[in-house]
Amino acid sequence: MSPNAFRLLLVAATAAIAACSAQGSENESYEAVPPADGHGAGHEASPVTAHAAPKDDGHGQPAGDHGDNGQKSAKNAHHDPAHWTYAGESGPDYWAAMSHDFSACSTGTMQSPIDLSTANAAGDVMIQADYRPAFIETVNNGHTVQVNTTGGLSLSNGRNRYHLAQFHFHTPSEHTINGQHYPMEMHFVHKDENGELLVLGVLFEEGASNPNLNAVLESLSRDTYQFDPSKLLPANLDVYRYQGSLTTPPCSEGVNWHVVRQPVTASIAQIRAFQQLMGENARPIQAVNNRLVVRPL
């Protein structure tokens, strides 16, 4: 998309929002529970042992959007020149064939996203987000609207502290509940001092306009912008938790996924504005296989 066309699209998206507005310590022992109905895209969750998942070797670089059994760990992932998309012969069904570096997209056994109703254990996962106003840089990188953050913002899961590198958006949501997509999902990508990734997912539902999303859209036309990412979080941070992967090539595994149960709202106009900027950019649901998926109590 040319710069002039992108500016016109951004102006149109912002105008649509304005018009619409004018109208109106992680627990390590879990209680095993049977999987809920609905296992995502045509697969069944395999039985699992109700214990904490083992620590991963490492995780992928947070730049971009989001190995060797031939799969590389996300820690050592790098961008490949192969041009992947979300449709056609460069879409998700063909990612693995586009580059050897993308082999995990088809051979991986701990891939993301998943249907969260496949949860097979229950437990409290205590997370605390230390987000505050910071300077951000917002870009449309061709795959998503991505907000790069400056240092100092972090999240703790009771064991490790992870530093926020960026957050970005998917329409519709990548994770589902009982097979149902939400209209949008946001991923906060964090990395600890050892290179491990933790991604905090937040689901959006249609409802009241969210002024903080307007701020994100407005920041696209500025070099830098001061913004408080905590404004995008719901009040309750109870989360689903599982071990997964990047949802984009190279689909590297070993990512600590925490998806917040409570959604936040966005207006129809705001959701459409992101759809216009990004298109549909959600990877299909992946098999759970023999994984522990913990739902909040």
XYZ file of C-alpha atoms in Angstrom:
297
model
C 0.000 0.000 0.000
C 1.398 3.440 -0.955
C 1.929 6.021 1.818
C -0.809 8.250 0.380
C -3.283 5.378 0.183
C -2.456 4.342 3.740
C -3.014 7.906 4.999
C -6.388 8.038 3.220
C -7.392 4.701 4.767
C -6.342 5.864 8.223
C -8.303 9.111 7.824
C -11.366 7.154 6.683
C -11.086 4.728 9.597
C -10.752 7.558 12.112
C -13.720 9.363 10.563
C -15.840 6.208 10.821
C -15.066 5.934 14.507
C -15.891 9.588 15.087
C -19.204 9.236 13.263
C -20.172 6.183 15.291
C -19.205 7.906 18.537
C -21.328 10.897 17.654
C -24.319 8.544 17.544
C -24.211 7.486 20.706
C 2.891 -17.099 42.302
C 1.321 -19.285 39.799
C -0.090 -22.461 41.419
C 1.870 -25.567 40.416
C -0.788 -28.071 41.453
C -4.022 -28.049 39.549
C -7.382 -29.715 39.819
C -7.922 -31.942 36.811
C -11.278 -31.320 35.147
C -12.954 -32.871 32.104
C -12.573 -30.845 28.901
C -15.490 -28.531 28.169
C -17.606 -29.087 25.098
C -16.117 -27.795 21.875
C -12.546 -28.677 21.028
C -11.853 -26.159 18.319
C -11.319 -26.995 14.689
C -12.315 -30.597 14.353
C -9.964 -32.206 16.859
C -10.272 -33.697 20.287
C -8.103 -32.866 23.253
C -5.918 -35.800 24.253
C -5.770 -36.850 27.899
C -3.151 -35.021 29.925
C -1.548 -35.354 33.299
C -2.558 -32.561 35.673
C 0.793 -31.093 36.594
C 2.689 -27.925 35.800
C 4.127 -27.828 32.308
C 7.922 -28.079 32.121
C 9.994 -24.969 31.623
C 10.773 -24.312 27.981
C 14.222 -23.943 26.508
C 13.604 -20.483 25.133
C 11.432 -18.364 22.958
C 11.206 -16.211 19.923
C 12.163 -12.698 19.218
C 9.325 -10.319 19.961
C 9.910 -8.177 16.918
C 7.581 -8.832 14.029
C 4.293 -10.134 15.262
C 4.594 -12.585 16.887
C 12.046 -25.540 15.240
C 13.982 -28.315 14.865
C 12.229 -31.725 15.764
C 13.521 -29.803 12.920
C 11.984 -26.984 14.920
C 13.824 -23.936 16.182
C 12.820 -22.567 19.550
C 11.268 -19.130 19.447
C 14.337 -17.848 21.275
C 16.414 -18.325 18.132
C 13.729 -17.485 15.595
C 14.505 -14.975 12.867
C 12.592 -13.452 10.014
C 12.681 -15.337 6.742
C 12.491 -13.591 3.364
C 9.549 -15.835 2.400
C 6.463 -13.651 2.002
C 3.692 -15.249 4.021
C 0.112 -14.022 4.249
C -3.213 -15.207 5.645
C -4.855 -16.311 2.388
C -4.287 -18.313 -0.763
C -1.055 -20.104 -1.600
C 0.927 -18.075 0.934
C -1.655 -18.599 3.691
C -1.487 -20.752 6.840
C -1.960 -24.083 5.019
C 1.188 -23.374 2.999
C 3.473 -21.656 5.533
C 5.557 -24.756 6.233
C 6.188 -25.320 2.519
C 7.434 -21.772 1.989
C 10.657 -22.159 3.971
C 12.514 -24.822 5.941
C 12.563 -22.290 8.773
C 8.758 -22.519 8.881
C 8.618 -26.317 9.298
C 7.161 -26.078 12.817
C 3.995 -24.602 11.290
C 3.066 -28.147 10.183
C 5.247 -30.492 12.281
C 4.904 -28.764 15.650
C 2.851 -30.467 18.356
C 2.402 -27.440 20.657
C 1.035 -24.887 18.237
C -1.106 -21.801 18.823
C -3.847 -20.647 18.834
C -6.175 -23.181 20.469
C -9.787 -23.377 21.586
C -9.658 -22.462 25.274
C -12.691 -24.583 26.139
C -10.387 -27.607 25.834
C -9.041 -26.716 29.307
C -8.359 -29.923 31.227
C -7.237 -28.476 34.569
C -8.180 -25.562 36.794
C -5.961 -23.313 38.867
C -5.143 -19.744 39.758
C -2.393 -18.186 37.682
C -1.331 -14.976 39.368
C -0.104 -12.308 36.976
C 0.636 -8.659 37.620
C 1.124 -6.110 34.848
C 3.436 -3.219 35.654
C 2.371 -0.994 32.768
C 2.431 2.804 32.903
C 2.629 5.740 30.469
C 5.516 5.338 28.035
C 6.510 6.475 24.572
C 5.318 4.161 21.817
C 5.869 3.800 18.097
C 2.972 2.359 16.103
C 3.421 0.770 12.678
C 1.390 -1.226 10.189
C 3.973 -3.881 9.308
C 1.862 -5.512 6.608
C 0.646 -8.292 8.903
C -0.740 -6.335 11.864
C -0.935 -2.984 13.615
C 2.002 -3.235 16.016
C 2.827 -0.913 18.910
C 6.501 -0.950 19.934
C 7.159 0.138 23.512
C 10.115 1.630 25.334
C 11.794 -0.142 28.258
C 10.544 -0.333 31.800
C 7.150 -1.982 31.272
C 6.858 -5.527 32.554
C 4.635 -8.385 33.680
C 5.173 -10.982 36.416
C 3.589 -14.440 36.599
C 4.853 -15.197 40.105
C 8.005 -16.949 38.896
C 9.602 -14.665 36.315
C 9.437 -11.041 35.279
C 8.971 -10.423 31.572
C 9.588 -7.111 29.804
C 7.013 -5.780 27.354
C 8.453 -5.394 23.852
C 5.330 -4.722 21.780
C 1.648 -5.408 21.392
C -0.369 -6.028 18.262
C -3.831 -6.966 16.997
C -5.650 -9.765 15.154
C -9.091 -9.707 13.514
C -10.956 -11.878 14.240
C -9.564 -13.337 17.458
C -7.088 -16.189 17.128
C -8.118 -18.029 20.300
C -11.700 -19.248 20.532
C -14.051 -20.376 23.304
C -16.453 -23.202 22.457
C -15.459 -22.755 18.837
C -16.545 -19.112 18.749
C -14.248 -16.298 17.666
C -14.319 -12.861 19.240
C -14.155 -9.978 16.732
C -10.613 -8.979 17.748
C -7.679 -10.060 19.928
C -4.648 -8.171 21.234
C -1.290 -9.784 22.077
C 1.136 -8.228 24.560
C 4.532 -9.791 23.773
C 7.007 -10.023 26.671
C 10.528 -11.409 26.968
C 12.554 -12.253 30.081
C 16.313 -11.950 30.599
C 16.828 -15.518 29.350
C 14.909 -14.932 26.147
C 11.698 -16.684 27.182
C 8.507 -15.288 25.698
C 5.244 -14.720 27.506
C 2.286 -13.494 25.474
C -0.732 -12.008 27.234
C -3.831 -12.262 25.052
C -6.831 -9.952 25.499
C -10.119 -10.606 23.699
C -12.414 -7.848 22.416
C -16.192 -8.025 22.217
C -18.549 -5.593 20.495
C -19.841 -2.967 22.884
C -19.048 0.532 24.048
C -16.430 2.528 22.183
C -12.948 2.188 23.660
C -11.157 5.569 23.696
C -7.798 3.874 24.190
C -8.129 2.119 20.840
C -8.682 5.524 19.248
C -5.364 6.587 20.763
C -3.632 3.590 19.159
C -5.090 4.437 15.752
C -4.144 8.099 16.118
C -0.573 7.128 17.007
C -0.149 5.572 13.534
C 0.224 9.060 12.080
C 2.863 10.168 14.619
C 6.531 9.322 15.055
C 6.160 8.754 18.797
C 3.238 8.994 21.165
C 2.857 8.740 24.932
C 0.428 6.011 25.921
C -0.404 3.842 28.933
C -0.885 0.188 27.831
C -2.598 -0.629 31.131
C -5.626 1.282 29.814
C -6.243 -1.575 27.384
C -6.446 -4.264 30.080
C -9.654 -5.442 31.783
C -10.026 -5.050 35.541
C -9.828 -8.807 36.140
C -6.662 -10.552 34.940
C -7.733 -14.160 35.552
C -6.187 -16.102 32.687
C -6.186 -19.330 30.759
C -2.659 -20.717 30.578
C -0.877 -23.170 28.302
C 2.405 -23.764 26.468
C 2.204 -22.928 22.784
C 3.894 -21.221 19.875
C 4.130 -18.061 17.856
C 0.958 -17.766 15.779
C 2.927 -16.464 12.795
C 5.880 -17.982 10.903
C 8.221 -19.492 11.940
C 5.585 -20.848 14.425
C 8.355 -21.475 16.978
C 7.254 -23.335 20.098
C 7.995 -22.698 23.769
C 5.809 -19.617 24.223
C 4.076 -19.107 27.581
C 0.487 -18.195 26.713
C -1.812 -16.392 29.145
C -5.208 -15.397 27.704
C -7.394 -13.175 29.877
C -10.871 -14.577 30.541
C -12.613 -11.179 30.805
C -12.940 -9.443 27.416
C -12.812 -5.697 26.866
C -15.136 -3.768 24.584
C -14.664 -2.059 21.257
C -17.273 -0.424 19.057
C -18.210 -1.895 15.688
C -16.596 1.127 14.013
C -13.328 0.583 15.885
C -13.225 -3.106 15.002
C -13.898 -2.260 11.355
C -11.116 0.333 11.415
C -8.609 -2.339 12.446
C -10.047 -4.753 9.879
C -9.550 -2.153 7.155
C -5.939 -1.625 8.175
C -4.975 -5.293 8.633
C -7.522 -7.468 6.853
C -8.257 -10.857 8.408
C -5.060 -11.945 10.141
C -5.981 -14.857 12.395
C -4.285 -18.243 12.164
C -6.727 -21.188 12.318
C -7.180 -23.160 15.545
C -4.502 -25.799 16.203
C -4.727 -29.238 17.837
C -4.258 -29.291 21.609
C -2.590 -32.724 21.578
C -1.208 -33.888 24.930
C -0.993 -30.453 26.552
C -1.991 -29.043 29.898
C -4.508 -26.217 29.432
C -5.377 -24.483 32.705
C -8.538 -22.447 33.116
C -8.981 -19.934 35.946
C -10.954 -21.030 38.993
